[in-house]
XYZ file of C-alpha atoms in Angstrom:
576
model
C -45.670 26.452 -0.605
C -44.114 29.697 -1.803
C -40.534 30.694 -1.262
C -41.745 33.636 0.880
C -43.717 31.355 3.206
C -40.730 29.005 3.610
C -38.460 31.826 4.678
C -40.951 33.252 7.193
C -41.863 29.848 8.624
C -38.261 28.830 9.174
C -37.332 32.158 10.695
C -40.091 31.671 13.246
C -38.772 28.224 14.138
C -35.105 29.163 14.487
C -33.573 28.181 17.818
C -33.191 30.953 20.338
C -31.055 30.273 23.447
C -33.298 30.239 26.480
C -36.531 29.747 24.497
C -36.039 25.986 24.696
C -34.000 25.847 27.831
C -34.387 22.123 28.408
C -33.290 21.096 24.917
C -30.034 20.827 23.070
C -30.105 22.478 19.621
C -30.567 20.120 16.684
C -30.229 20.439 12.919
C -31.973 19.259 9.794
C -29.236 17.714 7.682
C -30.236 17.869 4.033
C -27.128 16.902 2.109
C -23.510 15.718 2.303
C -20.840 16.287 -0.316
C -17.400 14.614 -0.723
C -15.476 17.849 -1.401
C -15.439 21.324 0.096
C -16.028 23.046 -3.244
C -19.088 20.901 -3.977
C -20.433 21.543 -0.473
C -19.960 25.314 -0.786
C -21.772 25.319 -4.115
C -24.657 23.304 -2.617
C -24.896 25.659 0.378
C -25.112 28.676 -1.915
C -27.880 27.003 -3.886
C -29.985 26.217 -0.803
C -29.370 29.670 0.670
C -31.151 31.250 -2.311
C -34.444 29.671 -1.149
C -33.990 28.909 2.537
C -32.837 30.632 5.680
C -30.593 29.114 8.374
C -28.392 27.256 5.875
C -25.135 26.066 7.446
C -22.199 23.917 6.393
C -20.150 21.666 8.682
C -17.268 19.230 8.252
C -17.996 15.612 9.137
C -15.573 13.183 10.721
C -15.982 10.831 7.755
C -14.307 13.285 5.383
C -17.600 14.577 3.961
C -19.164 18.036 4.269
C -22.723 18.422 5.561
C -25.354 21.018 4.608
C -27.778 21.546 7.497
C -30.604 23.872 8.508
C -30.826 25.275 12.031
C -30.189 25.324 14.850
C -33.714 24.474 16.083
C -35.382 23.093 19.130
C -36.294 19.404 18.909
C -39.996 19.795 18.068
C -39.405 22.709 15.712
C -36.764 20.717 13.830
C -39.192 17.847 13.325
C -41.781 20.279 11.985
C -39.270 21.847 9.572
C -38.240 18.369 8.410
C -41.846 17.283 7.759
C -42.919 20.462 5.985
C -39.900 20.895 3.731
C -39.647 17.206 2.907
C -43.385 17.055 2.069
C -43.042 20.068 -0.213
C -40.036 18.518 -1.979
C -37.835 21.480 -1.069
C -35.236 19.251 0.615
C -34.238 15.657 -0.208
C -36.440 12.860 1.066
C -33.586 11.329 3.069
C -32.983 14.499 5.131
C -32.885 13.800 8.852
C -32.426 15.285 12.306
C -28.782 15.638 13.357
C -27.083 16.850 16.513
C -24.203 19.211 17.107
C -21.964 16.312 18.197
C -22.191 14.972 14.637
C -20.303 17.976 13.303
C -16.710 19.145 13.594
C -16.167 22.654 12.210
C -18.410 25.180 10.436
C -17.356 26.318 6.975
C -20.579 28.057 5.893
C -21.436 30.901 6.324
C -17.810 32.026 6.409
C -16.809 33.047 9.937
C -19.893 31.567 11.625
C -19.550 29.257 14.615
C -23.080 28.210 15.611
C -21.856 24.969 17.178
C -20.688 27.017 20.178
C -24.031 28.685 20.874
C -24.695 28.503 24.643
C -27.527 26.317 25.901
C -28.944 25.642 29.343
C -27.899 22.277 30.691
C -30.532 19.666 31.562
C -30.914 19.633 35.395
C -29.717 16.609 37.311
C -32.392 14.061 38.336
C -32.679 11.148 40.685
C -31.815 7.701 39.415
C -35.507 6.849 39.201
C -35.966 9.683 36.710
C -32.915 8.922 34.524
C -34.827 6.991 31.881
C -37.414 9.785 31.643
C -34.667 12.417 31.392
C -33.077 10.512 28.498
C -36.457 10.277 26.804
C -36.937 14.060 27.073
C -33.394 14.851 25.901
C -33.367 12.418 22.974
C -36.925 11.360 22.011
C -37.565 9.020 19.074
C -37.144 11.025 15.894
C -39.226 8.760 13.656
C -42.058 6.341 14.246
C -41.729 2.842 12.827
C -44.062 3.860 10.013
C -41.984 6.964 9.247
C -38.780 4.889 9.359
C -40.179 2.383 6.875
C -41.348 5.225 4.627
C -37.925 6.889 4.663
C -36.281 3.510 4.031
C -38.295 3.119 0.819
C -36.575 6.251 -0.501
C -33.112 4.672 -0.261
C -31.281 4.035 -3.511
C -29.847 0.625 -4.350
C -26.333 1.895 -3.618
C -27.445 3.179 -0.227
C -28.924 -0.223 0.599
C -25.664 -1.872 -0.435
C -23.767 0.498 1.849
C -26.015 -0.252 4.834
C -25.586 -4.014 4.389
C -21.838 -3.513 4.023
C -21.760 -1.480 7.238
C -23.778 -4.142 9.092
C -21.372 -6.834 7.884
C -18.370 -4.731 8.881
C -19.901 -4.252 12.363
C -20.297 -8.029 12.718
C -24.096 -8.172 12.680
C -24.654 -9.491 9.144
C -23.098 -12.416 7.316
C -25.353 -12.698 4.279
C -24.964 -11.560 0.689
C -24.539 -7.873 -0.115
C -27.509 -7.687 -2.497
C -29.412 -4.529 -1.447
C -32.405 -6.700 -0.500
C -33.594 -6.141 3.060
C -34.759 -9.690 3.781
C -34.993 -11.644 7.016
C -31.233 -11.825 7.480
C -30.758 -8.080 7.019
C -33.711 -7.295 9.313
C -32.273 -9.559 12.005
C -28.907 -7.811 11.638
C -30.583 -4.417 11.975
C -32.384 -5.590 15.088
C -29.172 -6.833 16.676
C -27.402 -3.566 15.829
C -30.253 -1.560 17.387
C -30.199 -3.599 20.582
C -26.410 -3.407 20.806
C -26.579 0.387 20.481
C -29.353 0.941 23.036
C -32.317 1.221 20.683
C -35.542 -0.727 20.509
C -35.002 -3.773 18.281
C -37.579 -3.111 15.563
C -35.525 -4.385 12.632
C -36.196 -1.121 10.788
C -33.519 1.521 11.082
C -34.658 5.106 11.420
C -32.974 7.836 9.420
C -31.007 8.771 12.509
C -29.954 5.186 13.177
C -28.842 4.688 9.590
C -26.705 7.807 9.875
C -25.201 6.543 13.149
C -24.402 3.132 11.660
C -22.690 4.725 8.666
C -20.853 7.110 10.977
C -19.478 4.117 12.880
C -18.571 2.459 9.602
C -16.771 5.541 8.287
C -15.051 6.454 11.569
C -12.017 4.395 10.546
C -11.399 6.936 7.795
C -11.441 9.922 10.171
C -8.386 12.102 9.781
C -7.489 10.868 6.304
C -9.097 13.780 4.489
C -10.578 11.499 1.861
C -11.379 13.734 -1.119
C -11.556 13.480 -4.893
C -8.321 14.660 -6.520
C -8.339 15.500 -10.210
C -4.927 15.193 -11.871
C -5.432 16.544 -15.377
C -1.824 15.884 -16.411
C -2.195 12.200 -15.566
C -5.780 12.088 -16.837
C -7.071 10.547 -13.604
C -9.602 11.510 -10.936
C -9.567 9.483 -7.728
C -10.351 9.834 -4.032
C -7.117 10.194 -2.049
C -6.275 10.607 1.656
C -5.314 14.268 1.288
C -4.410 14.625 4.975
C -1.845 11.841 4.571
C -0.308 12.319 1.103
C 0.238 15.265 -1.224
C 1.502 15.672 -4.776
C 5.286 15.646 -4.978
C 6.446 15.247 -8.582
C 5.987 13.622 -11.969
C 8.370 10.863 -13.036
C 6.618 9.136 -15.970
C 4.749 6.890 -15.963
C 4.034 7.903 -12.348
C 2.605 10.904 -10.545
C 4.079 10.703 -7.045
C 1.979 11.553 -3.976
C 4.189 11.228 -0.889
C 3.613 11.198 2.872
C 3.037 14.509 4.634
C 2.710 13.337 8.240
C 3.204 10.457 10.627
C 1.596 7.803 8.408
C 4.271 6.400 6.110
C 2.044 6.097 3.062
C 2.467 6.701 -0.641
C 0.232 6.842 -3.711
C 1.300 6.578 -7.330
C -0.971 7.424 -10.214
C 0.017 5.411 -13.287
C -0.481 7.034 -16.674
C 1.157 6.322 -20.024
C 0.328 5.524 -23.617
C 1.004 1.977 -24.808
C -0.305 -1.445 -25.748
C -0.407 -4.917 -24.184
C 3.368 -5.247 -24.502
C 3.826 -1.943 -22.671
C 1.455 -3.115 -19.950
C 3.340 -6.415 -19.576
C 6.651 -4.543 -19.420
C 5.320 -2.260 -16.678
C 4.067 -5.345 -14.805
C 7.573 -6.850 -14.887
C 9.404 -3.647 -14.007
C 7.186 -2.843 -11.034
C 8.016 -6.191 -9.459
C 11.649 -5.071 -9.209
C 10.747 -2.015 -7.124
C 11.190 -1.770 -3.369
C 7.598 -0.586 -2.959
C 6.363 -3.965 -4.249
C 7.517 -6.683 -1.801
C 7.931 -10.085 -3.446
C 5.330 -11.878 -1.304
C 1.714 -11.491 -2.322
C -0.653 -12.404 -5.179
C -0.227 -10.908 -8.631
C -1.928 -11.436 -11.983
C -1.494 -10.218 -15.562
C -4.526 -10.812 -17.760
C -4.453 -9.235 -21.201
C -5.421 -5.608 -20.644
C -5.108 -5.423 -16.845
C -2.803 -6.410 -14.010
C -2.855 -6.483 -10.220
C 0.231 -6.531 -7.989
C -0.061 -6.998 -4.241
C 3.154 -6.876 -2.242
C 3.044 -7.901 1.409
C 6.100 -7.007 3.470
C 6.789 -6.761 7.209
C 6.666 -2.945 7.156
C 4.107 -2.125 4.465
C 1.602 -3.519 1.986
C 1.326 -2.212 -1.565
C -1.559 -2.663 -3.975
C -1.196 -1.812 -7.656
C -3.839 -1.996 -10.354
C -3.535 -0.873 -13.965
C -5.834 -1.078 -16.958
C -5.190 -0.673 -20.708
C -7.981 1.052 -22.615
C -7.895 2.804 -25.977
C -4.118 2.921 -26.073
C -3.680 4.362 -22.573
C -2.489 2.557 -19.452
C -3.850 4.038 -16.259
C -3.963 2.850 -12.681
C -2.671 3.480 -9.189
C -0.512 2.113 -6.385
C -1.359 2.456 -2.706
C 1.476 1.838 -0.234
C 0.238 1.628 3.374
C 1.830 0.571 6.697
C 1.412 -3.119 7.559
C -0.890 -3.971 10.464
C -3.469 -1.279 9.637
C -5.584 -3.594 7.504
C -9.055 -2.275 8.286
C -8.194 1.276 7.343
C -6.087 0.198 4.352
C -8.870 -2.016 3.009
C -11.503 0.682 3.380
C -9.273 3.302 1.777
C -8.397 0.944 -1.062
C -12.082 0.288 -1.708
C -12.800 4.035 -1.867
C -9.939 4.512 -4.342
C -11.097 1.627 -6.524
C -14.700 2.804 -6.606
C -13.798 6.414 -7.385
C -11.088 5.764 -10.008
C -12.067 7.689 -13.138
C -10.231 7.985 -16.451
C -10.016 11.507 -17.841
C -8.807 12.604 -21.252
C -5.082 12.382 -21.940
C -2.097 10.557 -20.467
C 1.053 11.736 -18.708
C 3.616 13.371 -20.997
C 6.705 11.078 -21.046
C 8.920 14.160 -20.638
C 7.051 15.455 -17.572
C 9.373 16.066 -14.642
C 12.528 15.473 -16.721
C 15.781 16.747 -15.310
C 15.232 15.262 -11.865
C 17.732 13.002 -10.123
C 18.701 9.972 -12.188
C 20.347 6.763 -11.053
C 20.782 3.166 -12.183
C 19.068 2.234 -8.908
C 15.969 4.280 -9.750
C 13.045 3.585 -12.068
C 10.799 6.591 -12.640
C 11.953 8.051 -9.341
C 11.451 4.808 -7.377
C 14.112 2.678 -5.726
C 14.782 -0.663 -7.364
C 14.747 -3.556 -4.928
C 18.348 -4.450 -4.078
C 19.899 -7.441 -2.297
C 21.428 -7.057 1.137
C 24.653 -8.693 -0.024
C 26.087 -9.806 -3.366
C 29.062 -12.086 -3.914
C 30.420 -14.284 -6.684
C 30.106 -18.021 -7.238
C 30.724 -20.597 -9.978
C 29.027 -23.599 -11.555
C 30.360 -27.046 -10.660
C 27.963 -29.321 -12.597
C 25.563 -29.276 -15.548
C 22.494 -28.951 -13.283
C 23.651 -25.502 -12.204
C 24.992 -26.282 -8.691
C 27.049 -23.332 -7.457
C 29.939 -22.933 -5.011
C 30.193 -19.605 -3.188
C 31.496 -18.088 0.022
C 29.644 -18.976 3.238
C 29.083 -15.362 4.283
C 26.989 -14.806 1.154
C 24.207 -17.063 2.476
C 24.051 -16.070 6.144
C 20.590 -14.999 7.377
C 19.063 -14.671 3.919
C 15.316 -14.805 3.440
C 15.997 -15.593 -0.198
C 19.077 -16.495 -2.242
C 19.318 -15.969 -5.981
C 21.706 -16.842 -8.780
C 22.044 -14.022 -11.304
C 19.248 -12.173 -9.383
C 16.695 -14.325 -11.198
C 16.944 -17.970 -10.180
C 16.197 -18.965 -6.608
C 18.570 -21.352 -4.867
C 18.805 -23.332 -1.623
C 21.837 -24.146 0.523
C 22.801 -27.776 -0.152
C 25.912 -27.838 2.062
C 27.916 -25.386 4.130
C 31.269 -25.438 5.907
C 31.602 -22.294 7.988
C 35.156 -23.113 9.054
C 36.287 -23.417 5.441
C 34.103 -20.456 4.400
C 32.394 -22.447 1.635
C 28.708 -22.929 0.751
C 27.087 -25.037 -1.951
C 23.878 -23.827 -3.593
C 21.412 -25.911 -5.540
C 19.038 -23.951 -7.834
C 15.321 -24.532 -7.355
C 15.018 -25.152 -11.088
C 17.726 -26.887 -13.118
C 19.978 -24.508 -15.059
C 22.158 -25.022 -18.131
C 25.603 -23.419 -17.565
C 27.737 -22.415 -20.531
C 30.771 -23.937 -18.775
C 31.555 -25.626 -15.463
C 34.587 -25.861 -13.205
C 37.234 -28.550 -13.677
C 39.264 -28.755 -10.446
C 43.030 -28.942 -10.837
C 44.513 -32.047 -9.172
C 48.171 -31.283 -9.922
C 50.152 -29.139 -7.510
C 50.536 -25.679 -9.062
C 53.908 -23.967 -9.376
C 54.737 -21.022 -7.146
C 54.768 -17.660 -8.903
C 52.616 -19.107 -11.677
C 50.012 -16.826 -13.211
C 46.459 -17.029 -11.871
C 43.207 -15.179 -12.462
C 40.104 -14.617 -10.349
C 36.697 -14.264 -12.029
C 34.074 -12.352 -10.081
C 31.460 -9.642 -9.860
C 33.884 -7.109 -8.436
C 31.251 -4.378 -8.093
C 28.319 -6.490 -6.930
C 26.645 -6.869 -10.310
C 26.697 -3.204 -11.292
C 28.560 -4.033 -14.492
C 26.223 -6.908 -15.343
C 29.044 -9.376 -16.118
C 32.036 -10.864 -14.287
C 35.521 -9.418 -14.696
C 38.927 -11.104 -14.507
C 41.653 -9.947 -12.129
C 45.141 -11.318 -12.825
C 47.942 -12.053 -10.367
C 50.321 -14.750 -9.157
C 50.274 -17.719 -6.803
C 52.406 -16.432 -3.900
C 52.300 -19.494 -1.608
C 50.541 -22.841 -1.173
C 49.740 -21.809 2.405
C 48.165 -18.747 3.992
C 49.975 -16.275 6.239
C 49.438 -18.552 9.256
C 50.849 -21.608 7.451
C 47.410 -23.217 6.858
C 47.735 -25.477 3.798
C 43.961 -25.525 3.191
C 44.246 -21.982 1.870
C 46.508 -20.580 -0.847
C 47.965 -17.091 -0.763
C 47.650 -15.009 -3.878
C 49.461 -11.883 -4.937
C 46.369 -10.298 -6.358
C 44.260 -7.195 -5.582
C 40.690 -8.524 -5.429
C 37.576 -6.585 -4.458
C 34.875 -7.520 -1.973
C 32.433 -8.650 -4.669
C 34.985 -11.122 -6.083
C 34.753 -13.349 -2.997
C 33.301 -16.740 -3.916
C 34.643 -16.573 -7.466
C 36.876 -19.260 -9.032
C 40.667 -18.982 -8.971
C 41.925 -20.222 -12.359
C 45.331 -21.302 -13.581
C 46.655 -20.332 -16.999
C 44.915 -23.303 -18.605
C 41.471 -22.518 -17.105
C 41.471 -25.228 -14.407
C 40.118 -24.218 -10.981
C 42.734 -23.988 -8.226
C 40.235 -22.988 -5.542
C 37.673 -20.373 -4.470
C 38.494 -16.804 -3.482
C 37.766 -16.051 0.197
C 36.624 -12.697 1.612
C 39.436 -10.231 2.222
C 38.411 -9.849 5.875
C 38.650 -13.046 7.885
C 38.465 -13.524 11.654
C 38.149 -9.710 11.968
C 41.583 -9.299 10.394
C 41.958 -7.416 7.122
C 44.512 -8.709 4.649
C 47.322 -6.464 3.444
C 46.887 -4.724 0.110
C 47.480 -6.974 -2.932
C 47.136 -10.092 -0.753
C 44.197 -12.471 -1.218
C 43.424 -15.947 0.072
C 41.713 -18.823 -1.703
C 40.228 -22.059 -0.369
C 42.211 -24.961 -1.850
C 40.541 -26.989 -4.616
C 40.709 -30.152 -2.464
C 38.795 -28.414 0.362
C 36.113 -27.218 -2.061
C 35.746 -30.761 -3.409
C 35.286 -32.104 0.133
C 32.388 -29.703 0.774
C 30.876 -30.668 -2.577
C 31.060 -34.320 -1.579
C 28.898 -33.486 1.472
C 26.202 -32.349 -0.988
C 26.622 -35.547 -3.025
C 28.361 -33.848 -5.929
C 31.436 -35.153 -7.753
C 32.759 -32.263 -9.851
C 34.934 -32.534 -12.958
C 38.678 -32.772 -12.326
C 41.838 -32.467 -14.405
C 45.579 -32.974 -13.933
C 46.502 -31.272 -17.187
C 48.594 -28.152 -16.808
C 48.311 -26.013 -19.884
C 47.823 -22.532 -21.135
C 45.048 -20.924 -23.173
C 44.764 -17.505 -24.723
C 43.487 -14.647 -22.540
C 40.370 -14.475 -24.736
C 39.599 -18.172 -24.285
C 40.249 -17.954 -20.547
C 37.911 -14.982 -20.276
C 35.093 -16.772 -22.132
C 35.469 -19.894 -20.015
C 35.489 -17.870 -16.778
C 32.421 -15.853 -17.781
C 30.536 -19.017 -18.636
C 30.984 -20.512 -15.167
C 30.967 -17.426 -12.890
C 27.674 -16.218 -11.441
C 26.340 -13.461 -9.198
C 25.030 -14.768 -5.856
C 22.644 -12.455 -3.996
C 21.265 -12.543 -0.461
C 17.859 -10.855 0.022
C 15.983 -9.827 3.131
């Protein structure tokens, strides 16, 4: 068939309003492309040989190239002739206007709004006949089987996947249309009002895939090529957009109501670099602690499952370059997240080059940020101190209230072994045995008033990375209300010091520092309270622990006192 004959034949078949008054216009869909630019290029190519070439957006995020509009019978004739001549792909099929959203080709055209004459109303007895006239079978069983033979292996995989997703198929995804797949097709047909032949027509296959892809509607799933990062990947462009570079990440942040985020990972390195990135990413807020994670030589996977969002990170090392991605998606939207994740995994492509380590330099910097991402931080941090060689810790009771997780030195998990809310004391036992550099020896002798004391603690909640000593004096053996279970100190402690040991000049423990606010009353400046050593020992006894004790009153050098205090004082953190 010559190009001239094709043009004349199709012009004669073009739909004219009123010429087919009892029919809705239909289209011959010949192609679908994942991006607008690819679809426009395809439309231009077809338009060189064919008339009536149109382009429409699809709800699945793809872009369709279609011929028309035609009447029903004319469309079938166009489909047969052009497919037989090899002018259009063998899997072209009849589509309807309801399948399309908006026309993008030719520019300015809007053929979806062409007026048509409505089908007249009929009696109930004629309803089945009316439906048959309005939507007749588009392929015979023989034609459906013939078109099915033209499917690629990937297309067969996709159909089985869609049948499984729809709940009609529970067999292996193997691209083989055996008895199980045929039975699933039959059930899908019957459930969707079609004759149960077990052979899907071209139209039915398109409808099944449309159902399967409907969950991705509105995401704007398109291939994004980031040449700076050296990555091409399909992203939900209606949900996230490029924000900035903060090596090793390219940040794509939320643009609408869906609180989502995508990171493209790109840096040069080796297995040690990959392992370091694996460790660092687990400290970030976008990677909740719960969830599976694996590091295996040249690849790692991190899945973080939190109450508000789920994050999935994958990275691969190849030829000295580490590349990967992170998808952060709201929790509870699993079907859409899983489908989107699969599309990102399948489309991930490595391009030449890796992200320049200086890209995006000069942006906001902070000790709480890693490459522009917030580091996971505890809800509350206080001080504590070791009381035995197994690493048991005494701390303030408010440091362990309502915690999903408690850590010692932000690394070792611990459990509450005993707690006395009235005394304000809690005892923590580490999940794994620790080996402290030094432990507390509780002073049994009565200390002298106005004697020098020191409190060891993480005054600034661990920001400095080590405990500090604050010096003062023992002001009274009782608190301001005359309670002898608490000592009053003339010492200006900070909030983070609470739970730390109060030491005498010889390094013996006189008690534990209490929070500066107690019973909703704030202590005067330079006044602190400490739980008496005897009270701390009583709470320890409840946990079955007999700590070291001493009655020796001595004095050591400030340097020796500092080393001893640092060896026993720990940071206690409460995490949500």
